[in-house]
Structure formats: structure tokens, C-alpha cells
Coordinates of C-alpha atoms and ligand atoms in Angstrom, one line a residue:
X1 CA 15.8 66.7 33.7
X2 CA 15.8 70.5 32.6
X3 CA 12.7 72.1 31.7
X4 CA 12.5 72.5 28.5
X5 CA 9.2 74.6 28.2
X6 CA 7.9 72.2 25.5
X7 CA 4.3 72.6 24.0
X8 CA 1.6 70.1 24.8
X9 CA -1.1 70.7 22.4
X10 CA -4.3 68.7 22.3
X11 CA -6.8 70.2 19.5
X12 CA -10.4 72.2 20.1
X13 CA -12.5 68.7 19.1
X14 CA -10.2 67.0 21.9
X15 CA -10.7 69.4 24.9
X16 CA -13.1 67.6 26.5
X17 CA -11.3 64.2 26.6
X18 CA -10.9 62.8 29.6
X19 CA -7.3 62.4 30.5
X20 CA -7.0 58.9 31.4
X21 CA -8.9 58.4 27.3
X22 CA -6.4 60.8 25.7
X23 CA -3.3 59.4 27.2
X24 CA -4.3 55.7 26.7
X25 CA -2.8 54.3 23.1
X26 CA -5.2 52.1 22.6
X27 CA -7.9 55.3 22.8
X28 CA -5.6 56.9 20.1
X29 CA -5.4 54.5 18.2
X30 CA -9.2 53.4 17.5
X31 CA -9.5 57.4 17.3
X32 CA -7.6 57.6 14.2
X33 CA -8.7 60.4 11.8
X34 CA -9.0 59.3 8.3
X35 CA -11.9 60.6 6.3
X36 CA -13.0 63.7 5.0
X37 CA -15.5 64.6 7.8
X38 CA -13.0 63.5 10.5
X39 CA -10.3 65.8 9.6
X40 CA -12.8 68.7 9.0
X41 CA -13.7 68.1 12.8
X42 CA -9.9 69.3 13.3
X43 CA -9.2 71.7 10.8
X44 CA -10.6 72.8 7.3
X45 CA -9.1 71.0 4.5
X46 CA -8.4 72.3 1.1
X47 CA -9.8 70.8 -2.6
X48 CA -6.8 69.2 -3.3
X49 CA -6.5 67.2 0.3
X50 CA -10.2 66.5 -0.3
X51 CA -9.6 65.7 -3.5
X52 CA -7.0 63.1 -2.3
X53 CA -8.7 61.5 0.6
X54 CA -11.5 60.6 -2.0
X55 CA -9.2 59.0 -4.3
X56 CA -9.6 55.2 -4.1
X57 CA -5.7 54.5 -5.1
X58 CA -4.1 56.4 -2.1
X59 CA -1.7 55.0 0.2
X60 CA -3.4 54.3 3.9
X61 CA -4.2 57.2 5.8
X62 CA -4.7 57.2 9.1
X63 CA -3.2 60.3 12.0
X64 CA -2.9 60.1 15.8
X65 CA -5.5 62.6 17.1
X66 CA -2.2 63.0 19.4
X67 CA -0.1 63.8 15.9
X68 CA -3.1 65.7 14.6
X69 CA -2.8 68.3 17.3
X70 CA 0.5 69.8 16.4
X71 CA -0.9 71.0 13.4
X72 CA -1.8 74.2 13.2
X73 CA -5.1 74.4 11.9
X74 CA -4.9 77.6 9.8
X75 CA -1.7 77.0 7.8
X76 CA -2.3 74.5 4.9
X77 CA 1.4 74.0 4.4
X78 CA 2.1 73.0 8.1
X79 CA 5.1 70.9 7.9
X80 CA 3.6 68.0 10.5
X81 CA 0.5 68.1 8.3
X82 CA 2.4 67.9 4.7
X83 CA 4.5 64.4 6.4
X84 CA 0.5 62.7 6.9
X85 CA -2.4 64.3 5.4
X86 CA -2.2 63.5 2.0
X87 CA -3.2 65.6 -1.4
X88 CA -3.5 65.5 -5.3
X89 CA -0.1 65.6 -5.7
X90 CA 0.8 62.4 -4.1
X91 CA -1.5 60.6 -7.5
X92 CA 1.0 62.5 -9.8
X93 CA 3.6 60.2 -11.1
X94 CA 7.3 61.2 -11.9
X95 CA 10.7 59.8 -13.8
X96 CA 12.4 57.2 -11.9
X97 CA 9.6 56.5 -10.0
X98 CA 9.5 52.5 -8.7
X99 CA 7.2 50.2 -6.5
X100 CA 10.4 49.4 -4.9
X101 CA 12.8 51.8 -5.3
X102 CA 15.5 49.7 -2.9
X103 CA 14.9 46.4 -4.9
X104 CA 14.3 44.9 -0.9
X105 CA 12.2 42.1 -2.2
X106 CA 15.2 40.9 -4.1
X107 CA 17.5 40.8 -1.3
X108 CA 14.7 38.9 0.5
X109 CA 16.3 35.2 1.8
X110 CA 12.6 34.8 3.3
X111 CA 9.4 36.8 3.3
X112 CA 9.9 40.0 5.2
X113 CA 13.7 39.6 6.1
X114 CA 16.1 41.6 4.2
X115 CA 19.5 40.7 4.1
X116 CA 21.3 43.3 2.2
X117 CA 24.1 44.1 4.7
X118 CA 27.3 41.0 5.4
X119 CA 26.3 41.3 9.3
X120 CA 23.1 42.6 9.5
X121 CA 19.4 42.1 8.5
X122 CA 16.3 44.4 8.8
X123 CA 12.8 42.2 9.7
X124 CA 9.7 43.5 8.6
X125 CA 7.6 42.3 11.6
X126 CA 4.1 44.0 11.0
X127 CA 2.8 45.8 8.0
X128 CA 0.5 48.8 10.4
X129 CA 1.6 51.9 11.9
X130 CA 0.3 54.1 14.2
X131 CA -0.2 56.7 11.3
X132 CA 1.1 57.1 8.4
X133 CA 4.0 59.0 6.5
X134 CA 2.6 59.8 2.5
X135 CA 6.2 59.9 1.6
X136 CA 6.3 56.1 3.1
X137 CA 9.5 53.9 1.1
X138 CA 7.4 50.7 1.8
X139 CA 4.3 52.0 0.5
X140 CA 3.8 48.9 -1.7
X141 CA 3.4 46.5 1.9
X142 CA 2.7 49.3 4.7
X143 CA -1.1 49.8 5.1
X144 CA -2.1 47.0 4.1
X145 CA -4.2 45.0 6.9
X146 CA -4.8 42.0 4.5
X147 CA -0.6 41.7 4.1
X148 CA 0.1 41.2 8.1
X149 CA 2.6 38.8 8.4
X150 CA 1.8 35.5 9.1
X151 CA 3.4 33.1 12.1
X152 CA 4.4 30.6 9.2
X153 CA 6.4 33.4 8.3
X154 CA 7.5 34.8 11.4
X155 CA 9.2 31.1 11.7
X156 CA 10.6 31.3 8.6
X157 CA 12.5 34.6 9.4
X158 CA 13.1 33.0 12.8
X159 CA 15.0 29.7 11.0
X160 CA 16.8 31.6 8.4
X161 CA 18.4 33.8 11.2
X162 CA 19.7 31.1 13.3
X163 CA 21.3 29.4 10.1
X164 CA 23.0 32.4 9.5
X165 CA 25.7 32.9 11.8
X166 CA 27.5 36.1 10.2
X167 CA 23.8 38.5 11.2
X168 CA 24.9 40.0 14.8
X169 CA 22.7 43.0 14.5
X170 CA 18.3 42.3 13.9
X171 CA 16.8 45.8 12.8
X172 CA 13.0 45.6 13.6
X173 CA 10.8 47.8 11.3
X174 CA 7.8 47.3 9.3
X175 CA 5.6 49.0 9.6
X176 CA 6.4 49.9 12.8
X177 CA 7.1 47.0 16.0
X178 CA 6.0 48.6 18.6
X179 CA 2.1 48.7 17.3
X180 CA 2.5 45.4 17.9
X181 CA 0.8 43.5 20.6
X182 CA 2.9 43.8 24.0
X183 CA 2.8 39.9 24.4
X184 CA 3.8 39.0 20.8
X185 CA 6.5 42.1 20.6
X186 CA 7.9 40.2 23.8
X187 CA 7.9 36.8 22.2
X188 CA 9.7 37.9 19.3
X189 CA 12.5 39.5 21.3
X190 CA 12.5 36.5 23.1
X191 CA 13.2 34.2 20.3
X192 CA 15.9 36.5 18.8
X193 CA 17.9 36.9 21.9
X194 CA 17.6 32.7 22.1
X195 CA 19.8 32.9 18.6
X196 CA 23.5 33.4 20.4
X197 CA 25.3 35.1 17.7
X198 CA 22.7 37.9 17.4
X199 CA 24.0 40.5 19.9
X200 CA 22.5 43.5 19.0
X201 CA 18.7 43.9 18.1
X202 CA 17.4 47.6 17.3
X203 CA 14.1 48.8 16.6
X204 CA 12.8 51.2 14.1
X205 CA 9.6 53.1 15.5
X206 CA 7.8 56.2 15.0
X207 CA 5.3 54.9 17.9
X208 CA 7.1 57.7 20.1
X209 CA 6.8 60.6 17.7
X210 CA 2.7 59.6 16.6
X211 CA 1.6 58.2 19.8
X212 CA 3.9 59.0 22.9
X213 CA 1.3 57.6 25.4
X214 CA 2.4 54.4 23.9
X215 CA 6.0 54.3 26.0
X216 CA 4.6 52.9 29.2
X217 CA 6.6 52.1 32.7
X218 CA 5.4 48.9 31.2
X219 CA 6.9 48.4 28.2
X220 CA 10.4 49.9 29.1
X221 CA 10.4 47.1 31.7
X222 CA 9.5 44.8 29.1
X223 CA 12.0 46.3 26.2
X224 CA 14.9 46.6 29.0
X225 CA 15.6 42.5 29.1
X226 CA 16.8 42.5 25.8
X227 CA 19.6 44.4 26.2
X228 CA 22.0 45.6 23.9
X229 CA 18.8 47.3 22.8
X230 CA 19.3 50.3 20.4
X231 CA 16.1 52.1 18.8
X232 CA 15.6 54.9 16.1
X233 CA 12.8 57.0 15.9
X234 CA 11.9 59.9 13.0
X235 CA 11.2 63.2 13.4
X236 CA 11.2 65.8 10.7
X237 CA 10.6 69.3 12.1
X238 CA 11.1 70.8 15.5
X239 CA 7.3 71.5 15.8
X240 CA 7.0 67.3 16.3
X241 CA 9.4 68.0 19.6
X242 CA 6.4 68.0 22.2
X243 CA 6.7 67.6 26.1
X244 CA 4.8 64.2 25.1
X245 CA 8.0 62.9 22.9
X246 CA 9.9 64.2 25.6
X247 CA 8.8 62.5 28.4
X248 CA 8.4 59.3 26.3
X249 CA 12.2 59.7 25.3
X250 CA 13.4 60.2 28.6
X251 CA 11.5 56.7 29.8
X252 CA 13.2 55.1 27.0
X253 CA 16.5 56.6 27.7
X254 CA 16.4 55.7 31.7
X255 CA 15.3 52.4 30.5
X256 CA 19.2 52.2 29.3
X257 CA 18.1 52.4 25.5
X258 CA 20.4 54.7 23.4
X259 CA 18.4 56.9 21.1
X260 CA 18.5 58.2 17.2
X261 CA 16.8 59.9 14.7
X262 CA 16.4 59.5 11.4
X263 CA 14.8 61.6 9.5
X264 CA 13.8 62.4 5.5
X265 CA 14.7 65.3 3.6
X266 CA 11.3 66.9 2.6
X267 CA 10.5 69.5 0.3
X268 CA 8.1 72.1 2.1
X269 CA 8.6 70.3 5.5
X270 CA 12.2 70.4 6.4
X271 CA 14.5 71.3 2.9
X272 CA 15.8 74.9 5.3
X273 CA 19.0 74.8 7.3
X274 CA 17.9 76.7 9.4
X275 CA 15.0 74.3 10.1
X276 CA 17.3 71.7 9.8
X277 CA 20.2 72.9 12.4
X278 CA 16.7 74.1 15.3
X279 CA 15.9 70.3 14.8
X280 CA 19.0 68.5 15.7
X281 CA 19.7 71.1 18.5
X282 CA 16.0 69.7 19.9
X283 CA 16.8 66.0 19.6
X284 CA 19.8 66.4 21.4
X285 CA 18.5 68.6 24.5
X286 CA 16.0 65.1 24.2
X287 CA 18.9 62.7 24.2
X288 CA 18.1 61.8 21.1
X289 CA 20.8 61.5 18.2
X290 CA 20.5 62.4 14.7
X291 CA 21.8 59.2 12.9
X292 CA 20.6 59.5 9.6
X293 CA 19.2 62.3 6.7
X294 CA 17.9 60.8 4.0
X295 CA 17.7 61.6 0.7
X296 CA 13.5 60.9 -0.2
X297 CA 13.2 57.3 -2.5
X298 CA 12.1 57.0 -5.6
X299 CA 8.8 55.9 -4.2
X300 CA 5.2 55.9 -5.6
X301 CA 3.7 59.0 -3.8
X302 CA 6.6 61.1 -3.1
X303 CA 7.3 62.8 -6.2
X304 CA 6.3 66.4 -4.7
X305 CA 8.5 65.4 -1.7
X306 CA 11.7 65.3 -3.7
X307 CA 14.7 68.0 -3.6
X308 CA 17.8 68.3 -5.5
X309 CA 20.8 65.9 -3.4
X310 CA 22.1 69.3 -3.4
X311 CA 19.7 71.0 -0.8
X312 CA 21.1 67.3 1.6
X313 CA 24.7 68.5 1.2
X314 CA 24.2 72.3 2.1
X315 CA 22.4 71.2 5.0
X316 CA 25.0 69.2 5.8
X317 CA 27.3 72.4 5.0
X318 CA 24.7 74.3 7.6
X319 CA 25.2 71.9 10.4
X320 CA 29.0 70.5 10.8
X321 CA 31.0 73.2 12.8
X322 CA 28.5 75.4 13.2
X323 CA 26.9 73.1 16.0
X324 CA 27.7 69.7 18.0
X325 CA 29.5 67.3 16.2
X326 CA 27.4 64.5 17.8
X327 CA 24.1 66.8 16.6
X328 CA 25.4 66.4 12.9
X329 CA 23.4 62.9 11.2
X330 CA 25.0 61.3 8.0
X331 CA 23.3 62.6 5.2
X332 CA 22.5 59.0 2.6
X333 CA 20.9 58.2 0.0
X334 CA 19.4 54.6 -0.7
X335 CA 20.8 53.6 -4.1
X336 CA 17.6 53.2 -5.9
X337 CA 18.0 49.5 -7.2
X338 CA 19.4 47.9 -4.3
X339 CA 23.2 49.3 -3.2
X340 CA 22.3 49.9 -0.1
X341 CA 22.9 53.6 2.0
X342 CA 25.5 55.8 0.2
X343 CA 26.7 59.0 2.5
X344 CA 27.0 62.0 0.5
X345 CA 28.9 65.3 2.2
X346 CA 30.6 68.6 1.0
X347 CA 34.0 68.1 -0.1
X348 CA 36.4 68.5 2.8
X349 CA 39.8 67.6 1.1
X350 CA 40.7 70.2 -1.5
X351 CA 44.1 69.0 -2.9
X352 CA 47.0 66.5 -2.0
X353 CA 50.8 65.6 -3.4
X354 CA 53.3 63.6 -1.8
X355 CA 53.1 63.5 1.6
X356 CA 50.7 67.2 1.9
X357 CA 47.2 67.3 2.2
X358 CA 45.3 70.1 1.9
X359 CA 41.9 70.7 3.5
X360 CA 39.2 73.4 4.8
X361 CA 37.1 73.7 7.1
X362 CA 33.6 74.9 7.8
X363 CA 34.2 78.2 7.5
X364 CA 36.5 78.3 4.5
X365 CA 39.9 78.1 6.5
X366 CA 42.6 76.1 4.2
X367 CA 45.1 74.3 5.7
X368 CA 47.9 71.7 5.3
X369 CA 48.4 68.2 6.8
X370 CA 51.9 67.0 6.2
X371 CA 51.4 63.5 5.9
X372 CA 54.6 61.6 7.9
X373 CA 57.3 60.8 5.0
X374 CA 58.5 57.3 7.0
X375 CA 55.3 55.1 8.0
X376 CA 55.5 51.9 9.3
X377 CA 52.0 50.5 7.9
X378 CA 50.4 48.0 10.3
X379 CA 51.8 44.5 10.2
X380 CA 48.9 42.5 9.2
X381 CA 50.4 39.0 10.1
X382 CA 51.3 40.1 13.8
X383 CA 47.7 41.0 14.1
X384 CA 45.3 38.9 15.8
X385 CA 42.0 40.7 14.7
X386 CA 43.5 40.5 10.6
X387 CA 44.0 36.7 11.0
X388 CA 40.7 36.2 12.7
X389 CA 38.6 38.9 11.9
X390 CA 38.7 40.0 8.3
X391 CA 35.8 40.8 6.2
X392 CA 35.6 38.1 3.8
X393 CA 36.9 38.3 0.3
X394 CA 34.1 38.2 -1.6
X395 CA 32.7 41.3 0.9
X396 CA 35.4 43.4 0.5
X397 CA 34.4 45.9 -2.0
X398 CA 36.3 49.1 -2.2
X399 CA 38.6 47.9 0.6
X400 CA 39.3 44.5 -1.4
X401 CA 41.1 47.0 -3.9
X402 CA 42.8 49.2 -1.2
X403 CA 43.8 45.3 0.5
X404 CA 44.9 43.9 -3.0
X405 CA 42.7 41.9 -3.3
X406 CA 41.4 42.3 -6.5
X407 CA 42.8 45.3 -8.9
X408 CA 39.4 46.6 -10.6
X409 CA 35.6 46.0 -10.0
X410 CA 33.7 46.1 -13.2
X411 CA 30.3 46.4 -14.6
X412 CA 28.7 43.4 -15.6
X413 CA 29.5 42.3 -19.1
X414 CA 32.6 44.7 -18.8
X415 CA 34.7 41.3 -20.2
X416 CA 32.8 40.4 -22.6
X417 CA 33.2 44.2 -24.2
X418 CA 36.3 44.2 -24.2
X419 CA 37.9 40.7 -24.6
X420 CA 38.8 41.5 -28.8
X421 CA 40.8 38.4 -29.7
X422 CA 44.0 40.0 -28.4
X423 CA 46.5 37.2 -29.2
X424 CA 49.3 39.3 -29.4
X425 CA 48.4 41.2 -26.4
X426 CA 51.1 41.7 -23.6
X427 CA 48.8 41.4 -20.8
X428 CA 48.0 37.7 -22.8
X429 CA 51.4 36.4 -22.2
X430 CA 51.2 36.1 -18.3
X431 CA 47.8 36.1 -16.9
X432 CA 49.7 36.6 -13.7
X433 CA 51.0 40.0 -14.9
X434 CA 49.3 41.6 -12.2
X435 CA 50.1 40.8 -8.6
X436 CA 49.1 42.5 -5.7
X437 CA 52.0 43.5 -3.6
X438 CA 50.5 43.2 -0.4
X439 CA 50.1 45.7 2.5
X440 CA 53.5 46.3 4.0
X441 CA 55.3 44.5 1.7
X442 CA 58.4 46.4 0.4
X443 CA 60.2 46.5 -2.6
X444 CA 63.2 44.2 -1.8
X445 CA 61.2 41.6 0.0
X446 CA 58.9 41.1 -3.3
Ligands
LIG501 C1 19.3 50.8 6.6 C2 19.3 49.3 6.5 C3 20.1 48.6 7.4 C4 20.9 49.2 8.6 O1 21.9 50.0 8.1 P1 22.8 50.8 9.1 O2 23.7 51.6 8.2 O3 23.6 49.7 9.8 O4 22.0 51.5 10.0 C5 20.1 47.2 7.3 N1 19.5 46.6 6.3 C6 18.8 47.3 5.3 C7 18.1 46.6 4.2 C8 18.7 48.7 5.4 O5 17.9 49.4 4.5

């Protein structure tokens, strides 16, 4: 591959490390910095960092010495030390803050699946990471070494996704898989490529951001029989982009695993466009591909991390057309109570009448799409994949109303509101007043 001319850093405390001890995982992770007097071994910290570490209701901390060297020791608002050492800030609470901000634990069938999505399900397989984000959505079960999940469980999961033929895609996260132990990783990819209907299984990991060493020859041999394998990893800020992620990438990539990103909107750490646009360039030149920007949750912790949705779109503004389309990541945000990833993007379509559309693009060019006047919609019942394939009817959402389906979804207790008697009401006489036409149906043939 090109040279990139990516930093390696390794911090002053570090220098004399042997090699073979730095670039061993295991090393990095009993090496962990997490107290006061570590991280002044690394850098100094200021009162309100201090102040934090000593709090006894923080979320875990717990940095790479790996991770701890990209910091740069003499700027307290470094953006790869804002993501993991935490300060006072992070005990401040604010509105809308919730435990759990996604509602995850209601769409749990089983403890540490959640089935939120018709084909898909994300499995929480460990509760420990290799270090750990203070802006972290699962702060309420992350950390935790008392809340690892158990093999009672693991079974559990295991059963549920075998009775559940519609799940064809297994997200792994936690925590984060690949801290788990090699052999029980490759057990649990075992078992899930046993269930037939599951045919893609992707893993969530920031093991190659915090702890590159971790991607051995070894475990892309491993990780390579499961194929169709996807994984995402997170990075925030170009300064994470290290000759280390690198070179752990490219093993990963060779290893015939497509790569994404996702990454979280942060105040102070990444809310620039600029920041923003030098990020997604780097993950590409990686072979990396930003998949998602996220909005930051409603989460215990993260208050101080918050921007307006705004700051998401104008990024979004920054980057599409002005780089690689492919470079450009959705910007969503997780409906705080449970509906799931909504995208949110500038407004492309300006105006529309019959059979004009009238749009801009990135750089404030306006022009019109005439629409054809004569088109022959697709014939549903000559079509193989609409008889066999169709998203069921109670799934359909907005495209049950575009389908005809159903003509309106309303709030809950929405009939109740409005049902008033209405005796004499013309919508009373024929319940069936409303009938949806069907797609492709004409006038004369209704
Ligand atoms: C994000 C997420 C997924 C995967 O969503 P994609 O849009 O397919 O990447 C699945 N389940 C849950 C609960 C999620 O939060």
C-alpha cells in the first residue's frame, strides 16, 4: 500500500518498553492507565479531571497506554483525550437525560439481544472494552466486570436466534467482541454461522482504534471463516489515524473484511467541518468507510458532549460534493425512547408541481427534473420478488401508506380522542368508505 507518512507515537513513560511488551495486547491491556497517579506519569492533569477520577460515581475508566500516546500532553482540550479521560462535567446532569436513552432493554427478547430491527438483531456479547469512551450510550451495563454475561445467557441468545427465522444479519457489540477471549470469540461465531438463515454477522469494535496490536495474522485467520463478515470500527478525529490503525486495517481488509466507521458527533472533539471532512478523507485513504454520524444520546455522562442536530447537518452540508461520495457517512440520530436510527440531511428538494421537481445542489445550483408525464408504475403481480418477498404488513411503516396499506398511522389513544358519538357522521355510514386503490391500478379498472 501507499505510504501514508502516518505518526507512531508512543509516550516519554513508554520509551523504554521493549517492543515485543508494547506491541503485545495483552501487555496493553493489564497496562491500562486509570488513576490519578497513572495518568500524571503521562501527562499533567487539571483539577477538574482530578476532580473526576476521584469521584466514586464515574463511569469505568480505563485508556490503552497505546491510546494514551496520541495525546498531546500539553493541550488539555486534546480531542483523543476529551473522548476518554473523564472530568467534572461528566457528574453534571441535564434535561432529557435517561439511563437508557434507546429504551434497548425494552426491545430485549432475551438478556443482551436486542431485537429492534424486522431482520436484524444487535448481541451484547461482553460488557469490557479495551478503554473506554465517557460519552459511552451503554454506560448503564459497559464497565461493569460484575455484569459479564453469563453462558446461561449466551444460550439463551443462541435459542432465541435460531427460533427466529426473519434475523439474517447478527451485530456483535457490547462492550466490545473482540476483548473477548480468541477461543470463546471463535465459539460464538461458530455457533451463529451453525443457525442457516443468519447470513451476515458484523462486529462492532473499537479494539482497532484503542489497541491495534490486537489484529493479529492470528485472528484474521480466525475471523476470515465466518464469512460474509462485515465490521465497524469508531474513530472521531484524524489525530486517532496512526500507522498502528493503519496496518491493523489493512490486515483486516486483506483478510476480505469490508470496513466502516462510525463515529459520534462531539462537542470540543470533532463539532468542525473542517475536522470533520480531514477525517473521512483519512478513513478512506485506510479503506475504511464512514457509515454512520451520530447524533450524541441522551446518556448519563454526556451532557457536555452534546451539540445542536444543527452542527450534524452543516457537516453534512461540509462534506457531500465537496468530497467522495463514498467518504460521505449518514448523519442519525437514535430516537431517544426506542425508534430506532433516524437520518437527518440538508434539504435537497426545494419545490415540486405536476410532473417538475425542483432541486439544488451543494453549491447552491437550482435545477429542474421533469418528472415523465406517462409512467408505467411496476406491475406488482408479475413480480416475483413482490409475491415472495414483501416486508410484512404489520412492518410496513411509512411504505405501508405509500403501498395502501393502511391510510394514516396514529398516536396512541388518537381514537379514543376523537371517536365523539358521531351517529350522523358520513364516514359512519360505510366503514369501507376508504379503499386503497392499489399500486397500478387505474381508474377504469377500479
Ligand atoms: C444500530 C442498530 C442496528 C443496526 O442498524 P443498521 O442501520 O442496520 O446498521 C441494529 N439493531 C440495533 C438495536 C441498533 O441500535
Amino acid at each position: 500500500m501507499k505510504d501514508l507518512g502516518l505518526p507512531s507515537k508512543r509516550a516519554m513513560v513508554y520509551q523504554d518498553i521493549p517492543d515485543e511488551k508494547w506491541n503485545d495486547w495483552r501487555w496493553q491491556l493489564s497496562h491500562r492507565l486509570n488513576t490519578v497517579e497513572d495518568f500524571e506519569k503521562v501527562f499533567p492533569l487539571t483539577e477538574s479531571e482530578k476532580q473526576a477520577l476521584l469521584s466514586d460515581h464515574l463511569f469505568r475508566v480505563d485508556i490503552t497506554p497505546y491510546f494514551a500516546s496520541l495525546i498531546n500532553p500539553e493541550d488539555p482540550n486534546d480531542p483523543v483525550r476529551r473522548q476518554v479521560v473523564p472530568t467534572a462535567a461528566e457528574i453534571v446532569p441535564f434535561t432529557g437525560m435517561m439511563e437508557d436513552s434507546l429504551a434497548e432493554d425494552m426491545h430485549s427478547p432475551v438478556p443482551g439481544l436486542v431485537h429492534r430491527y424486522p431482520d436484524r438483531v444487535l448481541m451484547l456479547v461482553t460488557t469490557q472494552c479495551a478503554s473506554y469512551c465517557r460519552y459511552c450510550t451503554r454506560g448503564r451495563i459497559v464497565g461493569d466486570p460484575s455484569a459479564t454475561f453469563s453462558r446461561e445467557e449466551f444460550e439463551q441468545q443462541i435459542a432465541y436466534l435460531k427460533a427466529t427465522p426473519q434475523v439474517r444479519d447478527v451485530l456483535l457489540s457490547g462492550g466490545d467482541p473482540l476483548v473477548l477471549a480468541p477461543t470463546l470469540l471463535e465459539e460464538l461465531l461458530t455457533r451463529l454461522r451453525g443457525i442457516p438463515h443468519i447470513e451476515v454477522i458484523r462486529i462492532g469494535s473499537r479494539v482497532p482504534v484503542f489497541m491495534p496490536m490486537r489484529v493479529t495474522e492470528e485472528l484474521t485467520s480466525m475471523l476470515r471463516q465466518f464469512h460474509p463478515l462485515w465490521m465497524n470500527i469508531h474513530v472521531n478525529h484524524p489525530n486517532e489515524i496512526s500507522a498502528e490503525l493503519a496496518e491493523a486495517c489493512d490486515k483486516l481488509s486483506d483478510a476480505g473484511i469490508p470496513l466502516g466507521n462510525q463515529s459520534v458527533l462531539l462537542r470540543g472533539v470533532n463539532d468542525c467541518v473542517n475536522i470533520q471532512r480531514s477525517l473521512v478523507q483519512s478513513l478512506v485513504r485506510i479503506r475504511v468507510r464512514p457509515y454512520y454520524l451520530y447524533q450524541c444520546d441522551l446518556v448519563e455522562g454526556a451532557g457536555h458532549f452534546r451539540t445542536p442536530i444543527a452542527k450534524g447537518i452543516e457537516i453534512i452540508e461540509g462534506l457531500r460534493g465537496h468530497t467522495s461520495g463514498f467518504a460521505v457517512p449518514t448523519y442519525v440520530v437514535d430516537a431517544p425512547g426506542g425508534g430506532g436510527k433516524i437520518p437527518v440531511m440538508p434539504n435537497y428538494m426545494i419545490s415540486a408541481s405536476d410532473h417538475k421537481v425542483i432541486l439544488r445542489n451543494y453549491e447552491g445550483f437550482i435545477t429542474t427534473y421533469e418528472e415523465p408525464i406517462q409512467y408505467e408504475p411496476h406491475d406488482a403481480s408479475q413480480c416475483n420478488y413482490c409475491k415472495e418477498r414483501a416486508i410484512e404488513p404489520g412492518q410496513s411503516g411509512v411504505l405501508g401508506l405509500l403501498e395502501g396499506e393502511h391510510m394514516a398511522i396514529k398516536p396512541e389513544g388518537f381514537d379514543r380522542v376523537h371517536f365523539r358519538g358521531g351517529a350522523q357522521h358520513r364516514l359512519r355510514e360505510n366503514t369501507n368508505k376508504w379503499k386503497p386503490l392499489g399500486i397500478g391500478d387505474t381508474e377504469d379498472e377500479k
